[in-house]
Amino acid sequence: MKANSSDEESGDGDPQGVESSKQKNPPLWKRPLTWVMTVLLGALAAVLGGALQNLFTTAGNKAVNEFSKERPPFTVVSEDDSCPTVWTHFPDQLQKAVTGKTEEEALSILANHGEADGRATELTVTLQGRTQSAVVITGVRVVMSRPPQPPPSSVFGTGGCGAAVPTRSFSIDLDSKSPTAKPVPPDIPSDPSPTVVNFPYKISATEPEVFHFSIQTTARDCTWYLEIKWNSNGKVGTYRLDNGGKPFRTLALKDDNWPMVGLSKGPDGRVTGLSRPSH
């Protein structure tokens, strides 16, 4: 009995034994090494978690970007029929390009190398599906590539305008807060009472549509491009229509009397250079 009593006193009943045990084996939360390991593991988990999140985000963004680069299910042919073609400085750099050309060829060169369109950009766009599957064109909007600027004090321009035969005509006011395509009657109606129809339109390989956009400004210097919204077979997308990889530019003109860029011609009728306007 005494032995048993001695065991109890040395174990549960001896305070010194308890203190000695606590000093030898302190709780985990009081051990310095445990704190260090906890901090290190937490930091490692944060780094790995961030890396995995970035990996999934990058993969997701790549998938979205690749989808956005997918070829649209329709072809696009656009023609700028604007008048006049203008420059903010006399286009000396085109002297060599037009020399030796016919008048028609020289005018085409000037039109294709204009710095901007004066007052309005007249854009004819033909959309045609690549297959018989229907593609629905749900809308068109203007996106400004930079904030509009005040118009230049003076411009040089050409004369002569192209003639378009639009099927679907729209007017876009660049001076409004939210430029949108508004349907208007065609310039050359196909019947005495043409029907004005707004988006959406359906196209396919055998059902193309020809759109004419008159994008105008009377007060600003605007650089912009069009976004054509579409859906087909459960997919949706946006096609960017710009001026050969760069934005369109439309300048307001103060009046109708801009300095004209003319063509000098030789005895054979060939162009010998550009002529400056007389003052």
PDB file of C-alpha atoms in Angstrom:
ATOM      1  CA  MET A   1       0.000   0.000   0.000  1.00  0.00           C
ATOM      2  CA  LYS A   2       2.842   2.249   0.808  1.00  0.00           C
ATOM      3  CA  ALA A   3       4.442   1.540  -2.535  1.00  0.00           C
ATOM      4  CA  ASN A   4       1.156   2.380  -4.214  1.00  0.00           C
ATOM      5  CA  SER A   5       0.872   5.541  -2.167  1.00  0.00           C
ATOM      6  CA  SER A   6       4.423   6.468  -3.066  1.00  0.00           C
ATOM      7  CA  ASP A   7       3.634   6.038  -6.808  1.00  0.00           C
ATOM      8  CA  GLU A   8       0.648   8.359  -6.541  1.00  0.00           C
ATOM      9  CA  GLU A   9       2.626  11.051  -4.735  1.00  0.00           C
ATOM     10  CA  SER A  10       5.515  10.958  -7.180  1.00  0.00           C
ATOM     11  CA  GLY A  11       3.125  11.070 -10.173  1.00  0.00           C
ATOM     12  CA  ASP A  12      -0.111  12.980  -9.933  1.00  0.00           C
ATOM     13  CA  GLY A  13       0.427  14.330  -6.484  1.00  0.00           C
ATOM     14  CA  ASP A  14       3.956  15.720  -6.825  1.00  0.00           C
ATOM     15  CA  PRO A  15       3.957  19.347  -8.114  1.00  0.00           C
ATOM     16  CA  GLN A  16       7.685  19.288  -8.683  1.00  0.00           C
ATOM     17  CA  GLY A  17       7.281  16.401 -11.092  1.00  0.00           C
ATOM     18  CA  VAL A  18       4.698  18.307 -13.051  1.00  0.00           C
ATOM     19  CA  GLU A  19       6.834  21.450 -13.301  1.00  0.00           C
ATOM     20  CA  SER A  20       9.813  19.385 -14.403  1.00  0.00           C
ATOM     21  CA  SER A  21       7.731  17.720 -17.128  1.00  0.00           C
ATOM     22  CA  LYS A  22       6.414  21.084 -18.389  1.00  0.00           C
ATOM     23  CA  GLN A  23       9.920  22.534 -18.536  1.00  0.00           C
ATOM     24  CA  LYS A  24      11.165  19.583 -20.567  1.00  0.00           C
ATOM     25  CA  ASN A  25       8.168  19.488 -22.951  1.00  0.00           C
ATOM     26  CA  PRO A  26       6.555  22.986 -23.320  1.00  0.00           C
ATOM     27  CA  PRO A  27       3.342  23.303 -25.392  1.00  0.00           C
ATOM     28  CA  LEU A  28       3.787  23.448 -29.190  1.00  0.00           C
ATOM     29  CA  TRP A  29       2.644  27.035 -29.375  1.00  0.00           C
ATOM     30  CA  LYS A  30       5.451  28.069 -26.978  1.00  0.00           C
ATOM     31  CA  ARG A  31       8.231  26.397 -28.949  1.00  0.00           C
ATOM     32  CA  PRO A  32      10.347  28.890 -31.064  1.00  0.00           C
ATOM     33  CA  LEU A  33      11.043  26.313 -33.767  1.00  0.00           C
ATOM     34  CA  THR A  34       7.315  25.703 -34.182  1.00  0.00           C
ATOM     35  CA  TRP A  35       6.716  29.427 -34.721  1.00  0.00           C
ATOM     36  CA  VAL A  36       9.448  29.585 -37.315  1.00  0.00           C
ATOM     37  CA  MET A  37       8.135  26.536 -39.171  1.00  0.00           C
ATOM     38  CA  THR A  38       4.572  27.876 -39.050  1.00  0.00           C
ATOM     39  CA  VAL A  39       5.605  31.201 -40.539  1.00  0.00           C
ATOM     40  CA  LEU A  40       7.681  29.534 -43.238  1.00  0.00           C
ATOM     41  CA  LEU A  41       4.901  27.110 -44.182  1.00  0.00           C
ATOM     42  CA  GLY A  42       2.375  29.964 -44.294  1.00  0.00           C
ATOM     43  CA  ALA A  43       4.602  32.011 -46.559  1.00  0.00           C
ATOM     44  CA  LEU A  44       5.219  28.995 -48.815  1.00  0.00           C
ATOM     45  CA  ALA A  45       1.484  28.309 -49.034  1.00  0.00           C
ATOM     46  CA  ALA A  46       0.813  31.942 -49.967  1.00  0.00           C
ATOM     47  CA  VAL A  47       3.474  31.880 -52.677  1.00  0.00           C
ATOM     48  CA  LEU A  48       2.264  28.575 -54.121  1.00  0.00           C
ATOM     49  CA  GLY A  49      -1.357  29.722 -53.942  1.00  0.00           C
ATOM     50  CA  GLY A  50      -0.542  32.941 -55.786  1.00  0.00           C
ATOM     51  CA  ALA A  51       1.474  31.069 -58.392  1.00  0.00           C
ATOM     52  CA  LEU A  52      -1.359  28.617 -59.026  1.00  0.00           C
ATOM     53  CA  GLN A  53      -3.872  31.445 -59.233  1.00  0.00           C
ATOM     54  CA  ASN A  54      -1.680  33.275 -61.736  1.00  0.00           C
ATOM     55  CA  LEU A  55      -1.260  30.065 -63.712  1.00  0.00           C
ATOM     56  CA  PHE A  56      -5.002  29.472 -63.963  1.00  0.00           C
ATOM     57  CA  THR A  57      -5.663  33.169 -64.666  1.00  0.00           C
ATOM     58  CA  THR A  58      -3.021  33.207 -67.423  1.00  0.00           C
ATOM     59  CA  ALA A  59      -4.411  30.022 -68.923  1.00  0.00           C
ATOM     60  CA  GLY A  60      -7.927  31.446 -68.795  1.00  0.00           C
ATOM     61  CA  ASN A  61      -6.863  34.747 -70.333  1.00  0.00           C
ATOM     62  CA  LYS A  62      -4.973  32.910 -73.052  1.00  0.00           C
ATOM     63  CA  ALA A  63      -8.057  30.871 -73.862  1.00  0.00           C
ATOM     64  CA  VAL A  64     -10.187  34.029 -74.037  1.00  0.00           C
ATOM     65  CA  ASN A  65      -7.597  35.839 -76.158  1.00  0.00           C
ATOM     66  CA  GLU A  66      -7.225  32.906 -78.502  1.00  0.00           C
ATOM     67  CA  PHE A  67     -11.010  32.725 -78.879  1.00  0.00           C
ATOM     68  CA  SER A  68     -11.166  36.447 -79.620  1.00  0.00           C
ATOM     69  CA  LYS A  69      -8.572  35.956 -82.358  1.00  0.00           C
ATOM     70  CA  GLU A  70     -10.714  33.297 -84.021  1.00  0.00           C
ATOM     71  CA  ARG A  71     -11.505  34.078 -87.641  1.00  0.00           C
ATOM     72  CA  PRO A  72     -15.012  35.523 -87.907  1.00  0.00           C
ATOM     73  CA  PRO A  73     -17.528  33.411 -89.857  1.00  0.00           C
ATOM     74  CA  PHE A  74     -17.826  36.063 -92.563  1.00  0.00           C
ATOM     75  CA  THR A  75     -15.655  38.041 -94.985  1.00  0.00           C
ATOM     76  CA  VAL A  76     -15.336  41.815 -94.898  1.00  0.00           C
ATOM     77  CA  VAL A  77     -14.636  44.126 -97.838  1.00  0.00           C
ATOM     78  CA  SER A  78     -14.606  47.864 -97.154  1.00  0.00           C
ATOM     79  CA  GLU A  79     -14.153  50.893 -99.391  1.00  0.00           C
ATOM     80  CA  ASP A  80     -13.650  54.496 -98.340  1.00  0.00           C
ATOM     81  CA  ASP A  81     -15.635  56.764-100.671  1.00  0.00           C
ATOM     82  CA  SER A  82     -14.942  59.939 -98.695  1.00  0.00           C
ATOM     83  CA  CYS A  83     -14.601  63.429-100.117  1.00  0.00           C
ATOM     84  CA  PRO A  84     -12.384  65.308 -99.735  1.00  0.00           C
ATOM     85  CA  THR A  85      -9.131  63.598 -98.772  1.00  0.00           C
ATOM     86  CA  VAL A  86      -7.249  66.071 -96.574  1.00  0.00           C
ATOM     87  CA  TRP A  87      -3.836  66.731 -95.015  1.00  0.00           C
ATOM     88  CA  THR A  88      -2.822  69.130 -92.263  1.00  0.00           C
ATOM     89  CA  HIS A  89       0.311  69.993 -94.315  1.00  0.00           C
ATOM     90  CA  PHE A  90       0.927  70.035 -98.040  1.00  0.00           C
ATOM     91  CA  PRO A  91       1.705  66.388 -99.024  1.00  0.00           C
ATOM     92  CA  ASP A  92       5.169  66.903-100.526  1.00  0.00           C
ATOM     93  CA  GLN A  93       6.046  63.275 -99.790  1.00  0.00           C
ATOM     94  CA  LEU A  94       3.601  62.169-102.512  1.00  0.00           C
ATOM     95  CA  GLN A  95       5.283  64.126-105.316  1.00  0.00           C
ATOM     96  CA  LYS A  96       7.379  61.155-106.437  1.00  0.00           C
ATOM     97  CA  ALA A  97       4.501  58.694-106.091  1.00  0.00           C
ATOM     98  CA  VAL A  98       2.214  60.548-108.523  1.00  0.00           C
ATOM     99  CA  THR A  99       4.880  61.582-111.084  1.00  0.00           C
ATOM    100  CA  GLY A 100       4.492  59.730-114.384  1.00  0.00           C
ATOM    101  CA  LYS A 101       1.021  58.423-113.542  1.00  0.00           C
ATOM    102  CA  THR A 102      -2.231  59.110-115.333  1.00  0.00           C
ATOM    103  CA  GLU A 103      -4.590  61.580-113.693  1.00  0.00           C
ATOM    104  CA  GLU A 104      -6.881  58.756-112.535  1.00  0.00           C
ATOM    105  CA  GLU A 105      -3.954  56.827-111.051  1.00  0.00           C
ATOM    106  CA  ALA A 106      -2.604  59.938-109.318  1.00  0.00           C
ATOM    107  CA  LEU A 107      -5.984  60.780-107.786  1.00  0.00           C
ATOM    108  CA  SER A 108      -6.254  57.210-106.516  1.00  0.00           C
ATOM    109  CA  ILE A 109      -2.809  57.495-104.897  1.00  0.00           C
ATOM    110  CA  LEU A 110      -3.797  60.743-103.212  1.00  0.00           C
ATOM    111  CA  ALA A 111      -7.054  59.258-101.939  1.00  0.00           C
ATOM    112  CA  ASN A 112      -5.304  56.163-100.559  1.00  0.00           C
ATOM    113  CA  HIS A 113      -2.595  58.191 -98.796  1.00  0.00           C
ATOM    114  CA  GLY A 114      -4.697  60.891 -97.252  1.00  0.00           C
ATOM    115  CA  GLU A 115      -4.035  61.935 -93.688  1.00  0.00           C
ATOM    116  CA  ALA A 116      -7.745  62.114 -92.928  1.00  0.00           C
ATOM    117  CA  ASP A 117     -11.220  62.482 -94.380  1.00  0.00           C
ATOM    118  CA  GLY A 118     -12.691  65.959 -94.400  1.00  0.00           C
ATOM    119  CA  ARG A 119     -15.991  66.414 -92.589  1.00  0.00           C
ATOM    120  CA  ALA A 120     -17.231  62.838 -93.122  1.00  0.00           C
ATOM    121  CA  THR A 121     -15.964  59.338 -93.771  1.00  0.00           C
ATOM    122  CA  GLU A 122     -18.151  57.526 -96.275  1.00  0.00           C
ATOM    123  CA  LEU A 123     -17.538  53.836 -95.724  1.00  0.00           C
ATOM    124  CA  THR A 124     -19.098  51.054 -97.783  1.00  0.00           C
ATOM    125  CA  VAL A 125     -18.796  47.627 -96.136  1.00  0.00           C
ATOM    126  CA  THR A 126     -19.760  44.275 -97.667  1.00  0.00           C
ATOM    127  CA  LEU A 127     -20.286  41.340 -95.288  1.00  0.00           C
ATOM    128  CA  GLN A 128     -20.705  37.800 -96.592  1.00  0.00           C
ATOM    129  CA  GLY A 129     -20.864  34.531 -94.669  1.00  0.00           C
ATOM    130  CA  ARG A 130     -18.190  31.920 -95.276  1.00  0.00           C
ATOM    131  CA  THR A 131     -20.708  29.045 -95.257  1.00  0.00           C
ATOM    132  CA  GLN A 132     -24.434  28.512 -95.599  1.00  0.00           C
ATOM    133  CA  SER A 133     -24.784  28.785 -91.797  1.00  0.00           C
ATOM    134  CA  ALA A 134     -26.539  31.993 -90.856  1.00  0.00           C
ATOM    135  CA  VAL A 135     -24.544  34.758 -89.178  1.00  0.00           C
ATOM    136  CA  VAL A 136     -26.506  37.468 -87.407  1.00  0.00           C
ATOM    137  CA  ILE A 137     -24.970  40.945 -87.381  1.00  0.00           C
ATOM    138  CA  THR A 138     -26.402  42.383 -84.184  1.00  0.00           C
ATOM    139  CA  GLY A 139     -24.953  45.882 -84.209  1.00  0.00           C
ATOM    140  CA  VAL A 140     -22.169  48.319 -85.024  1.00  0.00           C
ATOM    141  CA  ARG A 141     -20.605  50.856 -82.699  1.00  0.00           C
ATOM    142  CA  VAL A 142     -17.864  53.469 -82.953  1.00  0.00           C
ATOM    143  CA  VAL A 143     -14.855  53.241 -80.643  1.00  0.00           C
ATOM    144  CA  MET A 144     -12.653  56.323 -80.268  1.00  0.00           C
ATOM    145  CA  SER A 145      -8.973  55.365 -80.288  1.00  0.00           C
ATOM    146  CA  ARG A 146      -8.107  58.635 -78.512  1.00  0.00           C
ATOM    147  CA  PRO A 147     -10.070  61.545 -77.033  1.00  0.00           C
ATOM    148  CA  PRO A 148     -11.386  63.857 -79.774  1.00  0.00           C
ATOM    149  CA  GLN A 149      -9.237  66.921 -80.420  1.00  0.00           C
ATOM    150  CA  PRO A 150     -10.058  70.424 -81.691  1.00  0.00           C
ATOM    151  CA  PRO A 151      -9.901  70.570 -85.493  1.00  0.00           C
ATOM    152  CA  PRO A 152      -6.710  71.927 -87.105  1.00  0.00           C
ATOM    153  CA  SER A 153      -6.663  75.576 -88.107  1.00  0.00           C
ATOM    154  CA  SER A 154      -6.198  74.743 -91.801  1.00  0.00           C
ATOM    155  CA  VAL A 155      -6.043  71.740 -94.089  1.00  0.00           C
ATOM    156  CA  PHE A 156      -5.155  70.939 -97.685  1.00  0.00           C
ATOM    157  CA  GLY A 157      -7.593  68.825 -99.654  1.00  0.00           C
ATOM    158  CA  THR A 158      -8.409  67.244-102.976  1.00  0.00           C
ATOM    159  CA  GLY A 159     -11.510  67.562-105.096  1.00  0.00           C
ATOM    160  CA  GLY A 160     -13.628  64.819-106.548  1.00  0.00           C
ATOM    161  CA  CYS A 161     -15.655  62.208-104.730  1.00  0.00           C
ATOM    162  CA  GLY A 162     -16.379  58.568-105.111  1.00  0.00           C
ATOM    163  CA  ALA A 163     -19.918  57.403-105.819  1.00  0.00           C
ATOM    164  CA  ALA A 164     -21.307  54.623-103.661  1.00  0.00           C
ATOM    165  CA  VAL A 165     -24.399  52.527-104.268  1.00  0.00           C
ATOM    166  CA  PRO A 166     -25.335  51.541-100.709  1.00  0.00           C
ATOM    167  CA  THR A 167     -27.928  48.945 -99.841  1.00  0.00           C
ATOM    168  CA  ARG A 168     -28.181  49.574 -96.097  1.00  0.00           C
ATOM    169  CA  SER A 169     -27.387  53.125 -95.026  1.00  0.00           C
ATOM    170  CA  PHE A 170     -26.471  54.412 -91.562  1.00  0.00           C
ATOM    171  CA  SER A 171     -25.416  57.771 -90.182  1.00  0.00           C
ATOM    172  CA  ILE A 172     -23.020  58.146 -87.222  1.00  0.00           C
ATOM    173  CA  ASP A 173     -22.479  61.478 -85.469  1.00  0.00           C
ATOM    174  CA  LEU A 174     -18.966  61.608 -83.988  1.00  0.00           C
ATOM    175  CA  ASP A 175     -19.891  64.759 -82.059  1.00  0.00           C
ATOM    176  CA  SER A 176     -22.435  62.938 -79.894  1.00  0.00           C
ATOM    177  CA  LYS A 177     -21.539  61.527 -76.476  1.00  0.00           C
ATOM    178  CA  SER A 178     -22.247  57.988 -77.640  1.00  0.00           C
ATOM    179  CA  PRO A 179     -21.830  57.666 -81.438  1.00  0.00           C
ATOM    180  CA  THR A 180     -24.158  54.973 -82.711  1.00  0.00           C
ATOM    181  CA  ALA A 181     -25.230  53.835 -86.153  1.00  0.00           C
ATOM    182  CA  LYS A 182     -28.692  55.188 -86.979  1.00  0.00           C
ATOM    183  CA  PRO A 183     -30.475  53.806 -90.060  1.00  0.00           C
ATOM    184  CA  VAL A 184     -31.330  56.275 -92.794  1.00  0.00           C
ATOM    185  CA  PRO A 185     -32.939  55.889 -96.247  1.00  0.00           C
ATOM    186  CA  PRO A 186     -30.417  54.866 -98.931  1.00  0.00           C
ATOM    187  CA  ASP A 187     -29.031  57.546-101.219  1.00  0.00           C
ATOM    188  CA  ILE A 188     -30.238  55.565-104.217  1.00  0.00           C
ATOM    189  CA  PRO A 189     -33.443  53.776-103.129  1.00  0.00           C
ATOM    190  CA  SER A 190     -34.390  50.538-104.849  1.00  0.00           C
ATOM    191  CA  ASP A 191     -38.085  51.449-104.749  1.00  0.00           C
ATOM    192  CA  PRO A 192     -40.143  54.656-104.388  1.00  0.00           C
ATOM    193  CA  SER A 193     -40.719  54.067-100.640  1.00  0.00           C
ATOM    194  CA  PRO A 194     -37.588  52.407 -99.245  1.00  0.00           C
ATOM    195  CA  THR A 195     -37.930  50.653 -95.907  1.00  0.00           C
ATOM    196  CA  VAL A 196     -35.476  51.761 -93.229  1.00  0.00           C
ATOM    197  CA  VAL A 197     -34.385  48.684 -91.290  1.00  0.00           C
ATOM    198  CA  ASN A 198     -32.135  48.615 -88.234  1.00  0.00           C
ATOM    199  CA  PHE A 199     -29.965  45.786 -86.910  1.00  0.00           C
ATOM    200  CA  PRO A 200     -29.943  42.806 -86.670  1.00  0.00           C
ATOM    201  CA  TYR A 201     -29.246  41.548 -90.188  1.00  0.00           C
ATOM    202  CA  LYS A 202     -28.683  37.974 -91.301  1.00  0.00           C
ATOM    203  CA  ILE A 203     -25.942  37.022 -93.768  1.00  0.00           C
ATOM    204  CA  SER A 204     -24.615  33.781 -95.255  1.00  0.00           C
ATOM    205  CA  ALA A 205     -22.514  32.671 -98.204  1.00  0.00           C
ATOM    206  CA  THR A 206     -25.442  33.246-100.573  1.00  0.00           C
ATOM    207  CA  GLU A 207     -26.977  36.219 -98.714  1.00  0.00           C
ATOM    208  CA  PRO A 208     -24.418  39.039 -98.404  1.00  0.00           C
ATOM    209  CA  GLU A 209     -25.278  42.502 -97.150  1.00  0.00           C
ATOM    210  CA  VAL A 210     -23.815  45.844 -98.234  1.00  0.00           C
ATOM    211  CA  PHE A 211     -23.756  48.577 -95.580  1.00  0.00           C
ATOM    212  CA  HIS A 212     -22.974  52.245 -96.064  1.00  0.00           C
ATOM    213  CA  PHE A 213     -21.829  54.253 -93.043  1.00  0.00           C
ATOM    214  CA  SER A 214     -21.613  58.039 -93.128  1.00  0.00           C
ATOM    215  CA  ILE A 215     -19.474  58.961 -90.102  1.00  0.00           C
ATOM    216  CA  GLN A 216     -19.539  62.738 -89.609  1.00  0.00           C
ATOM    217  CA  THR A 217     -18.105  65.521 -87.462  1.00  0.00           C
ATOM    218  CA  THR A 218     -18.578  69.266 -87.615  1.00  0.00           C
ATOM    219  CA  ALA A 219     -16.502  70.275 -84.598  1.00  0.00           C
ATOM    220  CA  ARG A 220     -13.708  67.824 -83.850  1.00  0.00           C
ATOM    221  CA  ASP A 221     -10.656  65.858 -84.969  1.00  0.00           C
ATOM    222  CA  CYS A 222     -11.588  62.205 -84.406  1.00  0.00           C
ATOM    223  CA  THR A 223      -9.670  58.936 -84.735  1.00  0.00           C
ATOM    224  CA  TRP A 224     -11.878  55.876 -84.485  1.00  0.00           C
ATOM    225  CA  TYR A 225     -12.726  52.369 -85.654  1.00  0.00           C
ATOM    226  CA  LEU A 226     -15.883  50.294 -85.932  1.00  0.00           C
ATOM    227  CA  GLU A 227     -16.816  47.209 -83.940  1.00  0.00           C
ATOM    228  CA  ILE A 228     -19.160  44.815 -85.736  1.00  0.00           C
ATOM    229  CA  LYS A 229     -21.002  42.513 -83.323  1.00  0.00           C
ATOM    230  CA  TRP A 230     -22.088  39.080 -84.520  1.00  0.00           C
ATOM    231  CA  ASN A 231     -23.351  35.679 -83.375  1.00  0.00           C
ATOM    232  CA  SER A 232     -23.493  32.337 -85.162  1.00  0.00           C
ATOM    233  CA  ASN A 233     -24.019  28.723 -84.070  1.00  0.00           C
ATOM    234  CA  GLY A 234     -23.885  29.591 -80.390  1.00  0.00           C
ATOM    235  CA  LYS A 235     -20.768  31.744 -80.665  1.00  0.00           C
ATOM    236  CA  VAL A 236     -20.601  35.503 -80.258  1.00  0.00           C
ATOM    237  CA  GLY A 237     -17.828  37.868 -81.260  1.00  0.00           C
ATOM    238  CA  THR A 238     -16.772  41.348 -82.272  1.00  0.00           C
ATOM    239  CA  TYR A 239     -14.949  42.227 -85.470  1.00  0.00           C
ATOM    240  CA  ARG A 240     -12.766  45.356 -85.519  1.00  0.00           C
ATOM    241  CA  LEU A 241     -12.997  47.262 -88.776  1.00  0.00           C
ATOM    242  CA  ASP A 242     -10.209  49.822 -89.114  1.00  0.00           C
ATOM    243  CA  ASN A 243      -8.210  51.536 -91.840  1.00  0.00           C
ATOM    244  CA  GLY A 244      -5.683  48.849 -92.748  1.00  0.00           C
ATOM    245  CA  GLY A 245      -4.485  48.276 -89.177  1.00  0.00           C
ATOM    246  CA  LYS A 246      -4.729  51.889 -88.036  1.00  0.00           C
ATOM    247  CA  PRO A 247      -7.741  53.971 -86.971  1.00  0.00           C
ATOM    248  CA  PHE A 248      -9.803  56.045 -89.355  1.00  0.00           C
ATOM    249  CA  ARG A 249      -9.448  59.789 -88.937  1.00  0.00           C
ATOM    250  CA  THR A 250     -12.148  62.345 -89.667  1.00  0.00           C
ATOM    251  CA  LEU A 251     -11.539  66.110 -89.438  1.00  0.00           C
ATOM    252  CA  ALA A 252     -14.064  68.891 -89.135  1.00  0.00           C
ATOM    253  CA  LEU A 253     -13.646  71.580 -91.824  1.00  0.00           C
ATOM    254  CA  LYS A 254     -14.325  75.212 -90.961  1.00  0.00           C
ATOM    255  CA  ASP A 255     -15.771  75.979 -94.373  1.00  0.00           C
ATOM    256  CA  ASP A 256     -15.974  74.673 -97.909  1.00  0.00           C
ATOM    257  CA  ASN A 257     -12.985  76.679 -99.150  1.00  0.00           C
ATOM    258  CA  TRP A 258      -9.986  74.526 -98.232  1.00  0.00           C
ATOM    259  CA  PRO A 259      -6.668  74.978-100.124  1.00  0.00           C
ATOM    260  CA  MET A 260      -6.746  72.564-103.054  1.00  0.00           C
ATOM    261  CA  VAL A 261      -3.944  70.138-103.905  1.00  0.00           C
ATOM    262  CA  GLY A 262      -3.795  70.012-107.690  1.00  0.00           C
ATOM    263  CA  LEU A 263      -2.038  67.909-110.336  1.00  0.00           C
ATOM    264  CA  SER A 264       0.465  69.310-112.824  1.00  0.00           C
ATOM    265  CA  LYS A 265       0.428  67.484-116.178  1.00  0.00           C
ATOM    266  CA  GLY A 266       2.768  67.355-119.111  1.00  0.00           C
ATOM    267  CA  PRO A 267       1.966  67.471-122.867  1.00  0.00           C
ATOM    268  CA  ASP A 268       1.317  63.724-122.875  1.00  0.00           C
ATOM    269  CA  GLY A 269      -1.268  64.047-120.122  1.00  0.00           C
ATOM    270  CA  ARG A 270       0.935  62.333-117.558  1.00  0.00           C
ATOM    271  CA  VAL A 271       1.244  63.852-114.094  1.00  0.00           C
ATOM    272  CA  THR A 272       4.487  65.715-113.465  1.00  0.00           C
ATOM    273  CA  GLY A 273       3.835  66.472-109.789  1.00  0.00           C
ATOM    274  CA  LEU A 274       1.562  68.150-107.297  1.00  0.00           C
ATOM    275  CA  SER A 275       0.673  71.805-107.587  1.00  0.00           C
ATOM    276  CA  ARG A 276       0.300  74.019-104.553  1.00  0.00           C
ATOM    277  CA  PRO A 277      -2.765  76.194-104.194  1.00  0.00           C
ATOM    278  CA  SER A 278      -2.375  79.803-105.237  1.00  0.00           C
ATOM    279  CA  HIS A 279      -3.060  82.469-102.584  1.00  0.00           C
TER     280      HIS A 279
END
